[in-house]
Amino acid sequence: MIHSLFLINSSGDIFLEKHWKSVVSRSVCDYFFEAQERATEAENVPPVISTPHHYLLSVYRHKIFFVAVIQTEVPPLFVIEFLHRVVDTFQDYFGVCSEPVIKDNVVVVYEVLEEMLDNGFPLATESNILKELIKPPTILRTVVNTITGSTNVGDQLPTGQLSVVPWRRTGVKYTNNEAYFDVIEEIDAIIDKSGSTVTAEIQGVIDACVKLTGMPDLTLSFVNPRLLDDVSFHPCVRFKRWESERMLSFIPPDGNFHLLSYHVSAQNLVAIPVYVKHNISFRDSSSLGRFEITVGPKQTMGKTIEGVTVSSQMPRGVLSMNLTPSQGTHTFDPVTKMLSWDVGKINPQKLPSLKGTMSLQAGASKPDENPTINLQFKIQQLAISGLKVNRLDMYGEKYKPFKGIKYMTKAGKFQVRT
Amino acid sequence: MTDSKYFTTTKKGEIFELKAELNSDKKEKKKEAVKKVIASMTVGKDVSALFPDVVNCMQTDNLELKKLVYLYLMNYAKSQPDMAIMAVNTFVKDCEDPNPLIRALAVRTMGCIRVDKITEYLCEPLRKCLKDEDPYVRKTAAVCVAKLHDINAQLVEDQGFLDTLKDLISDSNPMVVANAVAALSEIAESHPSSNLLDLNPQSINKLLTALNECTEWGQIFILDCLANYTPKDDREAQSICERVTPRLSHANSAVVLSAVKVLMKFMEMLSKDLDYYGTLLKKLAPPLVTLLSAEPELQYVALRNINLIVQKRPEILKHEMKVFFVKYNDPIYVKLEKLDIMIRLASQANIAQVLAELKEYATEVDVDFVRKAVRAIGRCAIKVEQSAERCVSTLLDLIQTKVNYVVQEAIVVIKDIFRKYPNKYESVIATLCENLDSLDEPEARAAMIWIVGEYAERIDNADELLESFLEGFHDESTQVQLQLLTAIVKLFLKKPTETQELVQQVLSLATQDSDNPDLRDRGYIYWRLLSTDPVAAKEVVLAEKPLISEETDLIEPTLLDELICYIGTLASVYHKPPNAFVEGGRGVVHKSLPPRTASSESTESPETAPAGAPPGEQLDVIPTQGDLLGDLLNLDLGPPVSGPPLATSSVQMGAVDLLGSGLDSLLVELGGGGSGALIGASNFVSPPAAAVPANLGAPMGSGLSDLFDLTSGVGTLSGSYVAPKAVWLPAMKAKGLEISGTFTRQVGSISMDLQLTNKALQVMTDFAIQFNRNSFGLAPAAPLQVHAPLSPNQTVEISLPLNTVGSVMKMEPLNNLQVAVKNNIDVFYFSTLYPLHILFVEDGKMDRQMFLATWKDIPNENEAQFQIRDCPLNAEAVSSRLQSSNIFTIAKRNVEGQDMLYQSLKLTNGIWVLAELRIQPGNPSFMLSLKCRAPEVSQHVSQAYETILKN
């Protein structure tokens, strides 16, 4: 099982180590540093590294490497999932997960890690339970603690851990009972030069924020559940009910959680809400190149596209760019060669465009590669797959909760080749 | 106010100050001090000197302080074992605490104190906690057993904790069950022999129930444990699958992959005709695709596993090609894996899309990725024949870009394409030659030189090109030097007049000025070949090369099956069985996919074989000296080995010389194929086994060829099994002529041994024989020669040589032969069944790689399984016996004590039959699986197996 954990920042310092079994010398990380050096970018460090006596499994998030050390055959996905869970927990506890924050809260971090694993076996990974065991630091609590000498360690048995609904703590009480659901869809797409779709798929999630008193039992039904043929559920969802009736029935955890994620595959037709017209050309003879991009709406079901940003990694040979946007602001970093254009809203009457010239290194030949354009956007009040919630019902409790559903579509990995 | 304050140090020595604070009377100050100690510890500072002071703080009601002290204890107890004993009392007391949280905490911490002396004191409290009324305590205690086992395995066994742990598998609480399984699995890993997780249908049922209710991590442990179970029949397998499938929708990717493992494994037992089988296949695709939208690290592991799944069951993801398309900001390790899978999924249906993508990738920035993309284009060409032309033109386009590494990579793959489709795309050579100067990588240079040498007759200035390489001969890498040597020799053999000087130059460079033994030896061999017998040299150097197989990086079927059992583990990431790399090689048990068993059938084959049976037979395996000699003599007397006529002129000299220096290396080359990576070496190693000894034998004296044959397999030439003669035509039906006969095959020729008996009262003359058209075109190679008239009651034995060039017509049964015999009295017809093994040709030994690729390539529907009963032979005996009938063993593996023989044979009409023979020592029943593109022959091949093995 998981032996040890090392937290390493991008400059290669180990700033926290935790051992759940015997102590593993930090020199084991030397193998990791080697791999880190070989990889040109931090993202490219391989997640599984073997050393003579151990295996190092790592995830890279928030500019920190979380490196787990294992000694025997352990499912690597188990370890990597767990590491991601650690990061999520830190984020949940401290709001952000960064080196200074972890250093500032080192004792809480240590206590949390101790509760998460026992001898390498996961113990409590639900943040509901963890928060019962170890209270997250708040400014008020820290002040109170220092004055009164009380601690942030709970002295209760984590009741949820043993009930049939381990994800929910008992005795929850709210004065305002509310349940909000956000249906968020991300479009991953590759569009080729000519504007036709190479591949497009939708990754959807339903995030919930449920603050309900007692033990509510919810059911959520959809107008078109047929869309959901590839789903992953939060453990609270009763799978049998889904299989037979195509509705979600569950006792929700308290607070924020991922109710379900789904995938609408490339085989279904995915509507592409934007198009990009581009003309990026280099000439062999001249050191000037032409650059022109226009962004426009395509299939938006009448909704506005907002929060549009366009970014593109320009070829190394490009020295500078002289561009004029019709709206928004743009920057070009001559070191990383990253062009980004913050467009904002798209007005269908007046399409935003960015035009101008690029200057190449004098004498350099025409670059081999074509830059790929990366697109970000958001569309409120639209689930592009067409998924629609029918109704939400609550059983088991008497009160009447506030209910709300919000839809949003945004770009995931949305790339346009030129 | 944050914890960073604990790191501020004062000048006067931190430890000293902390000590004072720890011993303070004020509770508050104590706790702050402990916090400071912990903070120092977490960043790796040594605070072990404070051990006694910290332990003193342990007796407290404050839960946080207690926890902090426990943290400290776990970290430092090892370095202060004597002091750690002080803590024991508190632990024992805490284990009795009314609060289950405290009890659990105590038992948890206890196990983490890795001190031998303490462990004994902990047994009693642990035993109590394992039976605690609170499941939270029980589940913590279960893990504690694993901890204790890690420290002192013997103690755990002696105290009977393992049995208690096993009992916990049937606990009422799912979390306890999950932890017990996890603990047992971990213990079992260091004890592969012990049968800790002895699963039976009852415990499986318990696990499946717990699976629905326990935490996500518990589900992983339970699923991994389930995967080790072998259901008794397909019905049980299906019911487990049904209960596991809901896990595919879990949000935790590790749960999903473990569920996939269980399903992939148990699916093996389900019949393909079952509706459920199809449903299951359909259900597997979406979760695998979903894994690809997770974080890149998860994607990587998922992709490595998908790579295996795609090889085992390509049908699952065949429509999902697009999800493997590479995004430009994927991490490189994800990109490379996706590319690999794209090629595996490439088929005629999607090749256009794939090629368009690959071409796109070839213009990306990342050099490694671009190279692999170019290689992928070549692999597509080789895999999907219809696309070869398009691939070649794509590669040419890429060469036009003149990007250096793209050009080099393209040339390397074009060489492979030439080897797969010879004489098809040579028109591009001109373009390739234009780029000669830009090549600076050894592999690309070697590939280019190979192309020039191979097609020297079509390249006008081949000699100039090669000469230009020769200038810097000593600066080239070995790979290029070897290739250059071979290429120039080829050139010389093709255009001897103009290139004499060049060849002499390269031979002297290779033999005299080089320190590299490989190069020198190859130089000498060529030199001698050329000087002794140019004809033979031509046969050797310009021998026809076997075509390269489609996918060279396929995993061997047995290994693949084993890896499928390890889906989701490190083994699946490295594509190696765990015993190949897991620390200490703790004798990990081999896993294999369960055999398909139908519930209706009685599954057990009777194990009636007397245990002592096999050894008696083994003696035959290693022939005695006399036998060897006999074989040799036999061979010399036998008909000449097919091949070029022996050149006897300078045999003596050449042979002596070669025996001096060249032979050893030659043998090495032939035997080990040591330099298999070199293209040139294939000239030596790859030609069909039968041709090599014949060709090389020529200048070395005939005796040598015998040696070669002996190394390649004892008894090749002793001929295949001959059945005793049977009466084919009784006298009653043929007016007194009785014909009995049998078929034989000896050294490549088939003959029909006939015995004609005249039971009539008159003399018989004018015999003639004719065959009807038959499945394999068998026909008499010579007229039936009965020299003297056959007088009454006389018998004559005739051996009628046969060939297989007659007309072909499919017969029913396949091996039916209709014969007409004529004599002076009448014409008689009879039909007989010939054993198929007379059609097994001598060069039926397939190359390993080729075997793998072919095995995979032949659809599973063509696989036929047979059982050969009552055959008390061991693997070696079987293998040698079959080999004498031209069934060649290509590889042998031992899996779970079973011997698996992989064999190939070729029929006279060129049909290959691949076989997997499963032999269990002590069990006289063998399992034979045959795969062949013409499945109708399988049954007859299996009969041939039986005949050969039982006689």
PDB file of C-alpha atoms in Angstrom, chain A residues 1 15-18 20-23 26 43-50 52-53 55 57-61 70-78 80-82 84-85 103-108 110-111 114-115 117-119 121-123 125-126 133-134 142 146 149-158 161-163 166 188 190 193 198-199 201 203 229-235 239 243 263 265-267 313 316 368-370 372 374 413 415 417-418, chain B residues 1-7 28 31 35 38-39 41-44 62-64 67-68 71 74-75 99-101 105 108 112 114 134-136 139-140 143 146-147 150 173 175 182-183 186 189 216-217 220-221 224 246 248-254 257 283 286-287 289-290 293 295 297-302 319-320 322-323 325-333 357 360-361 363-366 401 403 568-571 573-574 578 581-583 586:
ATOM      1  CA  MET A   1       0.000   0.000   0.000  1.00  0.00           C
ATOM      2  CA  PHE A  15       8.870  20.655   1.484  1.00  0.00           C
ATOM      3  CA  LEU A  16       6.797  18.013   3.200  1.00  0.00           C
ATOM      4  CA  GLU A  17       7.135  14.312   3.754  1.00  0.00           C
ATOM      5  CA  LYS A  18       4.798  11.866   5.398  1.00  0.00           C
ATOM      6  CA  TRP A  20       2.640   5.759   6.837  1.00  0.00           C
ATOM      7  CA  LYS A  21       4.920   2.815   7.356  1.00  0.00           C
ATOM      8  CA  SER A  22       8.633   2.760   7.990  1.00  0.00           C
ATOM      9  CA  VAL A  23      10.524   5.869   6.971  1.00  0.00           C
ATOM     10  CA  ARG A  26      14.110  11.178   0.843  1.00  0.00           C
ATOM     11  CA  GLU A  43       3.509  18.446 -17.071  1.00  0.00           C
ATOM     12  CA  ASN A  44       5.597  15.908 -18.925  1.00  0.00           C
ATOM     13  CA  VAL A  45       7.113  14.150 -15.921  1.00  0.00           C
ATOM     14  CA  PRO A  46       5.919  10.548 -16.242  1.00  0.00           C
ATOM     15  CA  PRO A  47       3.441   9.602 -13.521  1.00  0.00           C
ATOM     16  CA  VAL A  48       4.960   6.191 -12.837  1.00  0.00           C
ATOM     17  CA  ILE A  49       8.684   5.909 -12.192  1.00  0.00           C
ATOM     18  CA  SER A  50      10.392   2.744 -11.092  1.00  0.00           C
ATOM     19  CA  PRO A  52      15.421  -0.255  -7.722  1.00  0.00           C
ATOM     20  CA  HIS A  53      13.349  -0.749  -4.585  1.00  0.00           C
ATOM     21  CA  TYR A  55       7.845   2.898  -7.327  1.00  0.00           C
ATOM     22  CA  LEU A  57       3.677   7.611  -8.529  1.00  0.00           C
ATOM     23  CA  SER A  58       3.080  11.288  -8.902  1.00  0.00           C
ATOM     24  CA  VAL A  59       0.482  13.849  -9.807  1.00  0.00           C
ATOM     25  CA  TYR A  60       1.212  17.426 -10.689  1.00  0.00           C
ATOM     26  CA  ARG A  61      -1.303  19.980  -9.527  1.00  0.00           C
ATOM     27  CA  ILE A  70       5.044   2.330  -2.914  1.00  0.00           C
ATOM     28  CA  GLN A  71       7.006  -0.816  -2.422  1.00  0.00           C
ATOM     29  CA  THR A  72       4.747  -3.644  -3.469  1.00  0.00           C
ATOM     30  CA  GLU A  73       2.290  -4.191  -6.243  1.00  0.00           C
ATOM     31  CA  VAL A  74      -0.472  -1.645  -5.665  1.00  0.00           C
ATOM     32  CA  PRO A  75      -2.970  -0.600  -8.313  1.00  0.00           C
ATOM     33  CA  PRO A  76      -1.460   2.612  -9.647  1.00  0.00           C
ATOM     34  CA  LEU A  77      -4.841   4.150 -10.334  1.00  0.00           C
ATOM     35  CA  PHE A  78      -5.711   3.644  -6.715  1.00  0.00           C
ATOM     36  CA  ILE A  80      -3.148   8.356  -8.268  1.00  0.00           C
ATOM     37  CA  GLU A  81      -6.831   8.705  -7.423  1.00  0.00           C
ATOM     38  CA  PHE A  82      -5.872   8.971  -3.807  1.00  0.00           C
ATOM     39  CA  HIS A  84      -5.875  13.687  -6.373  1.00  0.00           C
ATOM     40  CA  ARG A  85      -8.168  13.235  -3.417  1.00  0.00           C
ATOM     41  CA  LYS A 103       3.559  25.250   5.035  1.00  0.00           C
ATOM     42  CA  ASP A 104       1.383  27.608   7.043  1.00  0.00           C
ATOM     43  CA  ASN A 105      -0.975  24.806   8.001  1.00  0.00           C
ATOM     44  CA  VAL A 106       1.553  22.061   8.339  1.00  0.00           C
ATOM     45  CA  VAL A 107       0.128  20.556  11.510  1.00  0.00           C
ATOM     46  CA  VAL A 108      -3.390  20.356  10.119  1.00  0.00           C
ATOM     47  CA  TYR A 110      -0.158  16.300   8.868  1.00  0.00           C
ATOM     48  CA  GLU A 111      -3.197  15.431  10.935  1.00  0.00           C
ATOM     49  CA  GLU A 114      -2.781  10.752   9.134  1.00  0.00           C
ATOM     50  CA  GLU A 115      -6.548  10.399   9.079  1.00  0.00           C
ATOM     51  CA  LEU A 117      -4.452   6.714   5.410  1.00  0.00           C
ATOM     52  CA  ASP A 118      -3.732   4.072   7.988  1.00  0.00           C
ATOM     53  CA  ASN A 119      -0.710   1.954   7.207  1.00  0.00           C
ATOM     54  CA  PHE A 121      -4.953   1.919   3.620  1.00  0.00           C
ATOM     55  CA  PRO A 122      -7.408   4.719   2.944  1.00  0.00           C
ATOM     56  CA  LEU A 123      -9.265   5.514   6.118  1.00  0.00           C
ATOM     57  CA  THR A 125     -11.305  10.384   2.436  1.00  0.00           C
ATOM     58  CA  GLU A 126     -14.758  11.944   2.455  1.00  0.00           C
ATOM     59  CA  LEU A 133     -12.408  14.710  12.794  1.00  0.00           C
ATOM     60  CA  ILE A 134     -10.202  17.675  12.139  1.00  0.00           C
ATOM     61  CA  THR A 142      -7.521  29.963  15.136  1.00  0.00           C
ATOM     62  CA  THR A 146      -5.222  30.458  20.852  1.00  0.00           C
ATOM     63  CA  GLY A 149      -6.692  26.556  24.277  1.00  0.00           C
ATOM     64  CA  SER A 150      -9.233  24.356  22.512  1.00  0.00           C
ATOM     65  CA  THR A 151      -8.098  22.438  19.476  1.00  0.00           C
ATOM     66  CA  ASN A 152      -9.183  21.799  15.963  1.00  0.00           C
ATOM     67  CA  VAL A 153      -9.281  18.074  16.529  1.00  0.00           C
ATOM     68  CA  GLY A 154     -12.778  16.773  17.093  1.00  0.00           C
ATOM     69  CA  ASP A 155     -13.320  14.329  19.923  1.00  0.00           C
ATOM     70  CA  GLN A 156     -16.232  12.561  18.323  1.00  0.00           C
ATOM     71  CA  LEU A 157     -16.547   9.248  16.668  1.00  0.00           C
ATOM     72  CA  PRO A 158     -17.023  10.028  12.991  1.00  0.00           C
ATOM     73  CA  GLN A 161     -18.185   6.356   8.838  1.00  0.00           C
ATOM     74  CA  LEU A 162     -20.281   3.497  10.084  1.00  0.00           C
ATOM     75  CA  SER A 163     -23.748   4.290   8.883  1.00  0.00           C
ATOM     76  CA  PRO A 166     -20.979   7.058   5.140  1.00  0.00           C
ATOM     77  CA  ASP A 188     -13.666  18.862 -26.069  1.00  0.00           C
ATOM     78  CA  ILE A 190     -10.563  19.239 -32.475  1.00  0.00           C
ATOM     79  CA  LYS A 193      -8.014  23.529 -40.986  1.00  0.00           C
ATOM     80  CA  VAL A 198     -12.291  15.933 -36.367  1.00  0.00           C
ATOM     81  CA  THR A 199     -13.589  14.841 -33.029  1.00  0.00           C
ATOM     82  CA  GLU A 201     -17.252  15.096 -27.249  1.00  0.00           C
ATOM     83  CA  GLN A 203     -17.861  15.917 -20.654  1.00  0.00           C
ATOM     84  CA  ASP A 229     -25.454   6.215 -21.536  1.00  0.00           C
ATOM     85  CA  ASP A 230     -21.983   6.677 -20.121  1.00  0.00           C
ATOM     86  CA  VAL A 231     -22.153   7.904 -16.549  1.00  0.00           C
ATOM     87  CA  SER A 232     -20.158   7.786 -13.336  1.00  0.00           C
ATOM     88  CA  PHE A 233     -22.006   8.338 -10.130  1.00  0.00           C
ATOM     89  CA  HIS A 234     -21.206   9.566  -6.691  1.00  0.00           C
ATOM     90  CA  PRO A 235     -21.429   6.550  -4.382  1.00  0.00           C
ATOM     91  CA  PHE A 239     -27.580   2.308  -9.226  1.00  0.00           C
ATOM     92  CA  GLU A 243     -30.938   1.039 -14.283  1.00  0.00           C
ATOM     93  CA  HIS A 263     -19.806  11.613 -21.304  1.00  0.00           C
ATOM     94  CA  SER A 265     -19.256  10.472 -27.067  1.00  0.00           C
ATOM     95  CA  ALA A 266     -17.892  11.438 -30.416  1.00  0.00           C
ATOM     96  CA  GLN A 267     -20.411   9.173 -32.108  1.00  0.00           C
ATOM     97  CA  GLN A 313       1.411  28.929 -29.251  1.00  0.00           C
ATOM     98  CA  ARG A 316       9.571  29.737 -32.368  1.00  0.00           C
ATOM     99  CA  ASP A 368       7.504  23.936 -40.090  1.00  0.00           C
ATOM    100  CA  GLU A 369       4.655  23.751 -37.688  1.00  0.00           C
ATOM    101  CA  ASN A 370       1.278  25.385 -37.848  1.00  0.00           C
ATOM    102  CA  THR A 372      -2.962  25.478 -33.018  1.00  0.00           C
ATOM    103  CA  ASN A 374      -7.016  27.138 -28.280  1.00  0.00           C
ATOM    104  CA  LYS A 413      -9.990  21.268 -24.654  1.00  0.00           C
ATOM    105  CA  GLN A 415      -8.614  23.253 -30.416  1.00  0.00           C
ATOM    106  CA  ARG A 417      -5.848  23.507 -36.222  1.00  0.00           C
ATOM    107  CA  THR A 418      -4.567  25.931 -38.797  1.00  0.00           C
TER     108      THR A 418
ATOM    109  CA  MET B   1      -2.031  33.328  13.008  1.00  0.00           C
ATOM    110  CA  THR B   2      -0.794  30.196  11.275  1.00  0.00           C
ATOM    111  CA  ASP B   3       1.281  27.170  11.966  1.00  0.00           C
ATOM    112  CA  SER B   4       4.323  28.732  10.392  1.00  0.00           C
ATOM    113  CA  LYS B   5       5.041  30.286  13.754  1.00  0.00           C
ATOM    114  CA  TYR B   6       6.215  26.863  14.910  1.00  0.00           C
ATOM    115  CA  PHE B   7       9.168  27.116  12.653  1.00  0.00           C
ATOM    116  CA  GLU B  28      -1.436  24.967  27.139  1.00  0.00           C
ATOM    117  CA  LYS B  31       0.434  21.379  23.761  1.00  0.00           C
ATOM    118  CA  LYS B  35       2.832  21.097  18.046  1.00  0.00           C
ATOM    119  CA  ILE B  38       5.512  17.831  15.195  1.00  0.00           C
ATOM    120  CA  ALA B  39       6.043  20.759  12.869  1.00  0.00           C
ATOM    121  CA  MET B  41       9.354  16.561  12.444  1.00  0.00           C
ATOM    122  CA  THR B  42       7.240  17.036   9.342  1.00  0.00           C
ATOM    123  CA  VAL B  43       9.902  19.056   7.640  1.00  0.00           C
ATOM    124  CA  GLY B  44      12.465  16.404   8.408  1.00  0.00           C
ATOM    125  CA  ASN B  62      -7.106  15.878  25.466  1.00  0.00           C
ATOM    126  CA  LEU B  63      -7.726  14.038  22.250  1.00  0.00           C
ATOM    127  CA  GLU B  64      -5.728  16.357  20.057  1.00  0.00           C
ATOM    128  CA  LYS B  67      -3.105  12.286  18.635  1.00  0.00           C
ATOM    129  CA  LEU B  68      -0.111  14.534  18.283  1.00  0.00           C
ATOM    130  CA  LEU B  71       2.099  10.919  15.602  1.00  0.00           C
ATOM    131  CA  MET B  74       5.045   6.448  15.260  1.00  0.00           C
ATOM    132  CA  ASN B  75       7.857   8.371  13.763  1.00  0.00           C
ATOM    133  CA  ASN B  99     -15.002   5.645  23.530  1.00  0.00           C
ATOM    134  CA  PRO B 100     -14.590   3.543  20.375  1.00  0.00           C
ATOM    135  CA  LEU B 101     -12.687   6.381  18.709  1.00  0.00           C
ATOM    136  CA  LEU B 105      -6.912   5.230  17.654  1.00  0.00           C
ATOM    137  CA  ARG B 108      -4.115   1.981  15.001  1.00  0.00           C
ATOM    138  CA  CYS B 112       2.614   1.698  13.617  1.00  0.00           C
ATOM    139  CA  ARG B 114       7.673  -0.786  14.493  1.00  0.00           C
ATOM    140  CA  ASP B 134     -17.930  -1.569  17.401  1.00  0.00           C
ATOM    141  CA  PRO B 135     -17.258  -2.190  13.697  1.00  0.00           C
ATOM    142  CA  TYR B 136     -15.080   0.900  13.506  1.00  0.00           C
ATOM    143  CA  LYS B 139     -12.024  -2.556  10.864  1.00  0.00           C
ATOM    144  CA  THR B 140      -9.071  -0.671  12.308  1.00  0.00           C
ATOM    145  CA  VAL B 143      -5.496  -3.351   9.247  1.00  0.00           C
ATOM    146  CA  ALA B 146      -1.366  -6.477   8.408  1.00  0.00           C
ATOM    147  CA  LYS B 147       0.912  -3.981  10.113  1.00  0.00           C
ATOM    148  CA  ASP B 150       4.916  -6.694   8.353  1.00  0.00           C
ATOM    149  CA  ASN B 173     -20.274  -4.744   8.314  1.00  0.00           C
ATOM    150  CA  MET B 175     -16.297  -1.846   5.755  1.00  0.00           C
ATOM    151  CA  ALA B 182      -7.265  -5.613   2.014  1.00  0.00           C
ATOM    152  CA  ALA B 183      -5.206  -6.825   4.947  1.00  0.00           C
ATOM    153  CA  GLU B 186      -1.343  -7.533   1.550  1.00  0.00           C
ATOM    154  CA  GLU B 189       1.529 -10.881  -1.278  1.00  0.00           C
ATOM    155  CA  GLU B 216     -14.758   3.185  -2.931  1.00  0.00           C
ATOM    156  CA  TRP B 217     -11.355   2.029  -1.682  1.00  0.00           C
ATOM    157  CA  ILE B 220     -11.045  -1.790  -5.137  1.00  0.00           C
ATOM    158  CA  PHE B 221      -9.719  -4.335  -2.654  1.00  0.00           C
ATOM    159  CA  ASP B 224      -9.018  -7.211  -6.938  1.00  0.00           C
ATOM    160  CA  PRO B 246     -22.625  -1.555 -11.880  1.00  0.00           C
ATOM    161  CA  LEU B 248     -18.249   0.441 -14.159  1.00  0.00           C
ATOM    162  CA  SER B 249     -20.254   3.569 -13.439  1.00  0.00           C
ATOM    163  CA  HIS B 250     -18.271   4.509 -10.387  1.00  0.00           C
ATOM    164  CA  ALA B 251     -16.644   7.909 -10.234  1.00  0.00           C
ATOM    165  CA  ASN B 252     -13.395   6.455  -8.918  1.00  0.00           C
ATOM    166  CA  SER B 253     -11.330   5.336 -11.876  1.00  0.00           C
ATOM    167  CA  ALA B 254      -9.473   2.703  -9.862  1.00  0.00           C
ATOM    168  CA  LEU B 257     -10.469  -0.454 -13.843  1.00  0.00           C
ATOM    169  CA  LYS B 283     -20.879  -2.199 -21.569  1.00  0.00           C
ATOM    170  CA  PRO B 286     -18.047   3.628 -22.335  1.00  0.00           C
ATOM    171  CA  PRO B 287     -16.216   3.410 -18.981  1.00  0.00           C
ATOM    172  CA  VAL B 289     -13.580   5.994 -22.868  1.00  0.00           C
ATOM    173  CA  THR B 290     -14.551   7.963 -19.791  1.00  0.00           C
ATOM    174  CA  SER B 293     -11.291  12.348 -19.836  1.00  0.00           C
ATOM    175  CA  GLU B 295      -6.528  13.791 -15.237  1.00  0.00           C
ATOM    176  CA  GLU B 297      -1.859  10.758 -14.843  1.00  0.00           C
ATOM    177  CA  LEU B 298      -4.987   8.628 -14.692  1.00  0.00           C
ATOM    178  CA  GLN B 299      -5.222   8.716 -18.458  1.00  0.00           C
ATOM    179  CA  TYR B 300      -1.728   7.347 -18.731  1.00  0.00           C
ATOM    180  CA  VAL B 301      -2.403   4.313 -16.584  1.00  0.00           C
ATOM    181  CA  ALA B 302      -5.732   3.807 -18.319  1.00  0.00           C
ATOM    182  CA  HIS B 319     -15.529   2.183 -32.989  1.00  0.00           C
ATOM    183  CA  GLU B 320     -13.862   4.508 -30.527  1.00  0.00           C
ATOM    184  CA  LYS B 322     -11.558   9.200 -32.238  1.00  0.00           C
ATOM    185  CA  VAL B 323     -11.165   9.398 -28.503  1.00  0.00           C
ATOM    186  CA  PHE B 325      -6.829  11.414 -31.208  1.00  0.00           C
ATOM    187  CA  VAL B 326      -4.097  13.484 -29.675  1.00  0.00           C
ATOM    188  CA  LYS B 327      -4.666  16.972 -28.353  1.00  0.00           C
ATOM    189  CA  TYR B 328      -1.688  19.213 -28.778  1.00  0.00           C
ATOM    190  CA  ASN B 329      -1.476  20.026 -25.092  1.00  0.00           C
ATOM    191  CA  ASP B 330      -1.669  16.460 -23.836  1.00  0.00           C
ATOM    192  CA  PRO B 331       1.459  15.556 -21.847  1.00  0.00           C
ATOM    193  CA  ILE B 332       3.966  13.695 -23.974  1.00  0.00           C
ATOM    194  CA  TYR B 333       3.502  10.415 -22.131  1.00  0.00           C
ATOM    195  CA  GLU B 357      -4.294  12.619 -38.054  1.00  0.00           C
ATOM    196  CA  GLU B 360      -1.064  16.374 -38.711  1.00  0.00           C
ATOM    197  CA  TYR B 361       1.031  15.090 -35.807  1.00  0.00           C
ATOM    198  CA  THR B 363       4.132  18.681 -38.139  1.00  0.00           C
ATOM    199  CA  GLU B 364       3.974  19.196 -34.397  1.00  0.00           C
ATOM    200  CA  VAL B 365       6.736  20.690 -32.311  1.00  0.00           C
ATOM    201  CA  ASP B 366       7.646  17.832 -30.020  1.00  0.00           C
ATOM    202  CA  THR B 401       9.332  19.069 -45.868  1.00  0.00           C
ATOM    203  CA  VAL B 403      12.749  18.609 -41.708  1.00  0.00           C
ATOM    204  CA  GLY B 568      -4.907  -2.101 -13.148  1.00  0.00           C
ATOM    205  CA  THR B 569      -1.661  -3.101 -11.497  1.00  0.00           C
ATOM    206  CA  LEU B 570       1.899  -1.981 -12.024  1.00  0.00           C
ATOM    207  CA  ALA B 571       2.400  -5.055 -14.168  1.00  0.00           C
ATOM    208  CA  VAL B 573       1.687  -0.360 -16.750  1.00  0.00           C
ATOM    209  CA  TYR B 574       5.005  -1.995 -17.502  1.00  0.00           C
ATOM    210  CA  PRO B 578       4.940  -9.025 -11.819  1.00  0.00           C
ATOM    211  CA  PHE B 581      10.120  -6.736 -11.666  1.00  0.00           C
ATOM    212  CA  VAL B 582       8.385  -6.736  -8.319  1.00  0.00           C
ATOM    213  CA  GLU B 583      10.857  -6.356  -5.506  1.00  0.00           C
ATOM    214  CA  ARG B 586       8.690 -13.145  -4.030  1.00  0.00           C
TER     215      ARG B 586
END
